[in-house]
Short mmCIF file of C-alpha atoms in Angstrom, two decimals:
data_model
loop_
_atom_site.label_atom_id
_atom_site.label_comp_id
_atom_site.label_asym_id
_atom_site.label_seq_id
_atom_site.Cartn_x
_atom_site.Cartn_y
_atom_site.Cartn_z
CA MET A 1 -32.15 -16.08 -1.17
CA LEU A 2 -31.17 -14.61 -4.53
CA HIS A 3 -33.39 -12.69 -6.92
CA LEU A 4 -32.87 -13.30 -10.64
CA ARG A 5 -34.09 -10.93 -13.35
CA LEU A 6 -33.71 -12.32 -16.85
CA ILE A 7 -34.29 -10.83 -20.28
CA THR A 8 -34.90 -13.70 -22.67
CA PRO A 9 -35.59 -13.82 -26.41
CA SER A 10 -39.18 -14.95 -26.92
CA GLU A 11 -38.11 -18.22 -28.53
CA LYS A 12 -36.05 -19.12 -25.44
CA THR A 13 -38.56 -18.13 -22.76
CA GLY A 14 -40.20 -21.57 -22.68
CA ASP A 15 -36.84 -23.28 -22.11
CA VAL A 16 -35.92 -20.79 -19.39
CA VAL A 17 -39.23 -21.22 -17.57
CA ARG A 18 -39.00 -25.01 -17.70
CA LEU A 19 -35.45 -24.85 -16.41
CA ILE A 20 -36.46 -22.68 -13.46
CA GLU A 21 -39.50 -24.82 -12.67
CA GLY A 22 -37.34 -27.94 -12.74
CA THR A 23 -34.67 -26.53 -10.42
CA THR A 24 -35.10 -27.40 -6.75
CA GLY A 25 -34.94 -24.31 -4.57
CA THR A 26 -36.69 -21.82 -6.87
CA THR A 27 -39.92 -19.93 -6.22
CA HIS A 28 -41.81 -16.69 -6.99
CA LEU A 29 -41.59 -17.20 -10.76
CA VAL A 30 -42.88 -14.23 -12.78
CA VAL A 31 -43.08 -14.03 -16.61
CA LEU A 32 -43.72 -10.73 -18.37
CA PRO A 33 -44.14 -11.42 -22.11
CA GLY A 34 -42.79 -8.68 -24.37
CA ALA A 35 -41.87 -6.40 -21.44
CA ALA A 36 -38.23 -5.92 -22.46
CA ARG A 37 -37.31 -3.31 -25.05
CA ASP A 38 -33.49 -3.26 -25.11
CA PRO A 39 -32.80 -6.02 -25.84
CA ALA A 40 -36.26 -6.93 -27.01
CA GLY A 41 -37.81 -9.98 -25.40
CA ASP A 42 -39.57 -11.27 -22.32
CA VAL A 43 -38.73 -10.56 -18.68
CA VAL A 44 -38.52 -13.56 -16.36
CA MET A 45 -38.00 -13.14 -12.62
CA CYS A 46 -37.66 -15.64 -9.81
CA ASP A 47 -36.15 -16.19 -6.40
CA VAL A 48 -33.72 -19.02 -5.79
CA ALA A 49 -32.03 -20.42 -2.70
CA ARG A 50 -28.35 -19.48 -2.62
CA GLU A 51 -27.29 -23.12 -2.54
CA ALA A 52 -29.11 -23.73 -5.84
CA GLY A 53 -28.00 -20.50 -7.46
CA ASP A 54 -24.70 -21.55 -9.00
CA GLU A 55 -26.18 -24.56 -10.81
CA LEU A 56 -29.09 -22.49 -12.14
CA LEU A 57 -26.81 -19.71 -13.34
CA GLY A 58 -24.61 -22.23 -15.13
CA ARG A 59 -27.58 -23.74 -16.98
CA LEU A 60 -28.91 -20.31 -17.89
CA ARG A 61 -25.55 -19.45 -19.40
CA ASP A 62 -25.71 -22.69 -21.39
CA LEU A 63 -28.84 -21.20 -23.02
CA ASP A 64 -26.69 -18.26 -24.23
CA LEU A 65 -28.77 -15.70 -22.33
CA GLU A 66 -25.71 -13.54 -21.70
CA ASP A 67 -25.26 -13.22 -25.48
CA HIS A 68 -28.88 -12.66 -26.51
CA GLY A 69 -30.44 -11.28 -23.32
CA SER A 70 -29.25 -10.64 -19.78
CA ILE A 71 -28.89 -12.27 -16.37
CA SER A 72 -29.02 -10.06 -13.28
CA VAL A 73 -28.61 -11.37 -9.73
CA GLU A 74 -29.35 -9.57 -6.46
CA ASN A 75 -29.13 -10.68 -2.85
CA ILE A 76 -32.42 -10.62 -0.96
CA ASP A 77 -31.83 -9.23 2.52
CA LEU A 78 -35.33 -10.05 3.75
CA SER A 79 -37.97 -12.37 2.33
CA LEU A 80 -41.20 -12.94 4.27
CA SER A 81 -42.61 -15.89 2.42
CA LYS A 82 -43.49 -19.46 3.34
CA ARG A 83 -42.71 -20.46 -0.24
CA ALA A 84 -39.22 -18.97 0.07
CA ASP A 85 -38.67 -20.82 3.34
CA ARG A 86 -39.78 -24.07 1.70
CA ALA A 87 -37.52 -23.48 -1.32
CA GLU A 88 -34.51 -22.97 0.92
CA ALA A 89 -35.37 -26.10 2.91
CA GLU A 90 -35.70 -28.19 -0.27
CA ALA A 91 -32.47 -26.97 -1.86
CA PRO A 92 -29.51 -29.29 -1.26
CA GLY A 93 -26.78 -28.15 1.10
CA GLU A 94 -26.45 -25.03 3.19
CA GLY A 95 -26.54 -21.52 1.75
CA ALA A 96 -23.55 -20.42 3.83
CA ASP A 97 -21.42 -23.16 2.23
CA ALA A 98 -22.44 -22.45 -1.36
CA VAL A 99 -20.05 -20.63 -3.68
CA LEU A 100 -21.49 -18.55 -6.51
CA TRP A 101 -18.59 -18.92 -8.90
CA GLU A 102 -20.02 -16.53 -11.47
CA HIS A 103 -20.45 -13.85 -8.80
CA LEU A 104 -17.00 -14.51 -7.35
CA THR A 105 -15.33 -14.31 -10.75
CA ASP A 106 -17.17 -11.10 -11.61
CA ALA A 107 -16.42 -9.51 -8.23
CA THR A 108 -12.72 -10.36 -8.29
CA HIS A 109 -12.50 -9.21 -11.92
CA GLU A 110 -13.82 -5.79 -10.89
CA GLU A 111 -11.69 -5.55 -7.74
CA SER A 112 -8.50 -6.55 -9.57
CA THR A 113 -8.71 -3.89 -12.26
CA LEU A 114 -5.69 -1.58 -12.39
CA SER A 115 -7.59 1.69 -12.10
CA VAL A 116 -6.70 5.18 -10.93
CA THR A 117 -8.85 4.67 -7.83
CA TYR A 118 -7.09 1.40 -6.97
CA LEU A 119 -3.65 3.01 -7.38
CA ALA A 120 -4.74 6.02 -5.33
CA PHE A 121 -5.97 3.91 -2.42
CA LEU A 122 -2.89 1.69 -2.41
CA THR A 123 -0.53 4.67 -2.64
CA LEU A 124 -2.31 6.59 0.11
CA ALA A 125 -2.32 3.50 2.32
CA THR A 126 1.42 3.05 1.76
CA MET A 127 2.15 6.70 2.61
CA ILE A 128 0.04 6.44 5.79
CA ALA A 129 2.01 3.34 6.72
CA ALA A 130 5.25 5.21 6.03
CA CYS A 131 4.25 7.75 8.66
CA GLY A 132 3.43 4.88 10.98
CA VAL A 133 6.80 3.14 10.65
CA VAL A 134 8.81 6.34 11.12
CA LEU A 135 6.76 7.38 14.16
CA ASP A 136 6.51 3.78 15.43
CA ASN A 137 2.76 4.33 15.62
CA ALA A 138 0.71 1.11 15.58
CA ILE A 139 -2.55 3.02 15.07
CA LEU A 140 -1.33 4.44 11.76
CA ILE A 141 -0.16 0.98 10.70
CA VAL A 142 -3.59 -0.52 11.40
CA GLY A 143 -5.26 2.36 9.55
CA ALA A 144 -3.04 1.82 6.53
CA MET A 145 -3.86 -1.91 6.52
CA ALA A 146 -7.58 -1.14 6.51
CA VAL A 147 -7.27 1.35 3.63
CA GLY A 148 -5.19 -0.91 1.38
CA PRO A 149 -7.19 -2.53 -1.48
CA GLU A 150 -4.70 -5.28 -2.29
CA PHE A 151 -6.89 -8.21 -1.23
CA GLY A 152 -8.99 -7.78 -4.38
CA PRO A 153 -6.18 -8.75 -6.78
CA LEU A 154 -4.99 -11.45 -4.38
CA ALA A 155 -8.48 -13.00 -4.41
CA GLY A 156 -8.47 -12.63 -8.18
CA VAL A 157 -5.30 -14.71 -8.47
CA CYS A 158 -6.76 -17.43 -6.25
CA THR A 159 -10.02 -17.52 -8.20
CA ALA A 160 -8.17 -17.58 -11.52
CA VAL A 161 -6.07 -20.57 -10.46
CA VAL A 162 -9.06 -22.61 -9.28
CA GLN A 163 -11.27 -21.61 -12.23
CA ARG A 164 -8.42 -21.86 -14.74
CA ALA A 165 -8.99 -18.32 -15.97
CA PRO A 166 -5.65 -17.05 -17.36
CA ARG A 167 -7.02 -13.62 -18.30
CA LEU A 168 -8.20 -12.99 -14.74
CA ALA A 169 -4.84 -14.20 -13.41
CA LEU A 170 -2.95 -11.81 -15.69
CA ARG A 171 -5.21 -8.90 -14.78
CA SER A 172 -4.88 -9.61 -11.06
CA LEU A 173 -1.11 -10.06 -11.12
CA THR A 174 -0.73 -6.86 -13.14
CA ALA A 175 -2.82 -4.90 -10.63
CA LEU A 176 -0.86 -6.41 -7.73
CA LEU A 177 2.66 -5.91 -9.08
CA VAL A 178 2.17 -2.58 -10.81
CA GLY A 179 0.12 -1.28 -7.89
CA PHE A 180 2.81 -2.00 -5.31
CA ALA A 181 5.57 -0.74 -7.61
CA VAL A 182 3.80 2.59 -8.12
CA ALA A 183 2.85 2.91 -4.45
CA MET A 184 6.41 2.23 -3.29
CA ALA A 185 7.93 4.58 -5.86
CA VAL A 186 5.63 7.41 -4.82
CA THR A 187 6.32 6.67 -1.15
CA VAL A 188 10.07 6.95 -1.76
CA GLY A 189 9.45 10.45 -3.10
CA PHE A 190 7.11 11.18 -0.19
CA SER A 191 9.78 10.06 2.26
CA LEU A 192 12.40 12.29 0.64
CA PHE A 193 10.00 15.24 0.84
CA MET A 194 9.20 14.56 4.50
CA ASP A 195 12.92 14.36 5.23
CA ALA A 196 13.50 17.67 3.44
CA VAL A 197 10.96 19.41 5.67
CA ASP A 198 12.42 17.69 8.79
CA LEU A 199 9.40 15.49 9.49
CA PHE A 200 11.21 12.22 8.74
CA SER A 201 14.75 11.35 9.75
CA ARG A 202 17.08 8.38 9.42
CA ASP A 203 17.50 8.28 13.17
CA GLN A 204 13.76 7.69 13.60
CA LEU A 205 13.82 4.86 11.06
CA GLU A 206 16.82 3.12 12.61
CA ALA A 207 15.84 3.66 16.25
CA ASP A 208 14.33 0.87 18.32
CA ARG A 209 10.73 0.49 17.19
CA PRO A 210 8.94 -1.90 19.54
CA ASN A 211 5.56 -1.39 17.84
CA THR A 212 6.62 -1.69 14.19
CA GLY A 213 10.02 -3.39 14.17
CA PHE A 214 8.39 -6.69 13.16
CA ILE A 215 7.61 -5.23 9.73
CA TYR A 216 11.16 -5.68 8.44
CA ALA A 217 11.92 -8.87 10.39
CA PRO A 218 9.96 -11.69 8.74
CA ASP A 219 9.67 -15.03 10.48
CA TRP A 220 7.46 -18.13 10.40
CA PHE A 221 4.74 -16.33 12.34
CA SER A 222 4.45 -13.88 9.45
CA PHE A 223 3.74 -16.73 7.06
CA VAL A 224 1.33 -18.46 9.46
CA VAL A 225 -0.70 -15.26 9.94
CA ALA A 226 -0.76 -14.65 6.18
CA VAL A 227 -2.06 -18.20 5.57
CA LEU A 228 -4.78 -17.83 8.19
CA ALA A 229 -5.77 -14.41 6.88
CA GLY A 230 -5.86 -15.68 3.30
CA ALA A 231 -8.23 -18.49 4.27
CA ALA A 232 -10.44 -16.14 6.30
CA GLY A 233 -10.56 -13.54 3.53
CA THR A 234 -11.53 -16.12 0.93
CA LEU A 235 -14.29 -17.49 3.14
CA SER A 236 -15.61 -13.96 3.71
CA LEU A 237 -15.88 -13.45 -0.05
CA THR A 238 -17.54 -16.75 -0.87
CA SER A 239 -19.99 -16.59 2.02
CA ALA A 240 -20.91 -12.93 1.38
CA LYS A 241 -19.69 -11.98 4.87
CA SER A 242 -17.71 -9.00 3.60
CA GLY A 243 -17.44 -7.48 7.06
CA ALA A 244 -14.78 -10.06 7.91
CA LEU A 245 -12.54 -8.56 5.23
CA VAL A 246 -11.75 -5.63 7.54
CA GLY A 247 -10.28 -8.06 10.04
CA VAL A 248 -8.32 -9.75 7.28
CA ALA A 249 -6.99 -6.42 6.03
CA ILE A 250 -5.51 -5.53 9.41
CA SER A 251 -4.05 -8.99 9.98
CA VAL A 252 -1.28 -8.97 7.39
CA THR A 253 1.57 -6.53 6.86
CA THR A 254 1.58 -6.19 3.09
CA VAL A 255 1.12 -2.40 2.88
CA PRO A 256 3.26 -1.61 5.96
CA ALA A 257 6.05 -3.82 4.63
CA ALA A 258 5.95 -2.00 1.29
CA ALA A 259 6.01 1.34 3.11
CA ASN A 260 8.96 0.37 5.31
CA ALA A 261 10.86 -0.85 2.26
CA ALA A 262 10.21 2.46 0.47
CA VAL A 263 11.28 4.64 3.41
CA ALA A 264 14.37 2.51 4.06
CA LEU A 265 15.27 2.71 0.37
CA SER A 266 15.05 6.51 0.45
CA TYR A 267 17.71 6.48 3.19
CA GLY A 268 19.81 3.76 1.58
CA ASP A 269 19.16 1.32 4.43
CA MET A 270 19.33 -1.86 2.40
CA LYS A 271 19.01 -4.16 5.43
CA GLN A 272 15.53 -2.86 6.24
CA THR A 273 14.68 -2.61 2.54
CA TRP A 274 15.39 -6.29 1.92
CA GLY A 275 13.83 -7.40 5.19
CA SER A 276 10.62 -5.49 4.43
CA THR A 277 10.55 -6.80 0.86
CA GLU A 278 10.88 -10.37 2.17
CA GLN A 279 8.02 -9.68 4.58
CA LEU A 280 5.88 -8.37 1.73
CA LEU A 281 6.58 -11.32 -0.57
CA LEU A 282 6.09 -13.82 2.25
CA ASN A 283 2.68 -12.37 3.09
CA LEU A 284 1.57 -12.26 -0.54
CA LEU A 285 2.66 -15.87 -1.06
CA GLY A 286 0.91 -17.06 2.10
CA ILE A 287 -2.37 -15.35 1.19
CA ILE A 288 -2.35 -16.71 -2.37
CA LEU A 289 -1.54 -20.26 -1.29
CA ALA A 290 -4.17 -20.27 1.46
CA GLY A 291 -6.82 -18.57 -0.69
CA THR A 292 -6.31 -20.99 -3.56
CA ALA A 293 -6.39 -24.01 -1.25
CA THR A 294 -9.55 -22.72 0.45
CA LEU A 295 -11.38 -22.22 -2.85
CA ALA A 296 -10.29 -25.61 -4.16
CA LEU A 297 -11.45 -27.30 -0.95
CA GLN A 298 -14.79 -25.47 -1.06
CA LYS A 299 -15.31 -26.53 -4.65
CA TRP A 300 -14.53 -30.16 -3.85
CA LEU A 301 -16.66 -30.28 -0.70
CA TRP A 302 -19.64 -28.65 -2.42
CA ALA A 303 -19.43 -31.09 -5.34
CA ARG A 304 -19.40 -34.02 -2.90
CA GLN A 305 -22.28 -32.58 -0.93
CA ARG A 306 -24.42 -32.17 -4.04
CA LYS A 307 -23.67 -35.73 -5.16
CA ALA A 308 -24.63 -37.07 -1.75
CA THR A 309 -27.96 -35.22 -1.77
CA PRO A 310 -30.78 -37.28 -3.35
#
């Protein structure tokens, strides 16, 4: 279930209440006339089944509430109510299959912002991965994958394509490209420093690395894993099962590939640099293609399911 808290201008409250009452899957409607002060107006609250949420949010936006009032949405972790159970049963479809496009767009917009925090996390993850590739340490590689925040912009690109949102696409691509460029540039400097203090060496990089050698040797398995991870990551976002994102993060070698490319570049090893760069681009492409296809399929299936429901 979702909880909606609305601030509505007094002249629109009647339309909002009628809309909520006429939407299957809503319950616990509360109207507080004149309770809002900034902006001034009435407060309307209700609970709505997740599978009915996207349609209701779209109609509320059609009433221009985001311009003259506000729309706030929260997930309800626990609701002990027979009315809530009945509302969920009456709503068409299954909550796990429903996509809240407004929430997804807002979430990916926030996660794909090129901020200092985003750059810091991506850079730190790349430097951790650099230690992992030089030491041939799989644990450090997995840790770097989990720290990397790059799935946010990747999901933003997928959402922007499906929703035809060019501004979100530009923001996401900027965060993705600039983020990796900065992270790799800093990691080149980090690698040179580590070499200067005798903690990194070219011999370590070019030695046999059974645990991390795959990072600069892309093949079809790399693309297959990226496609599967992209689909799983997209499903975890749309179904609110964010815990699955950790598994997605450690499934693809985006950050480790960037790290290996940076370290190899610091030593002038162009073979590993190009191989790692190919691995990085292949993974990014696979995730974007799979994520976009997953979202498009979800959108189509949900539309068909709603049409088939009387």
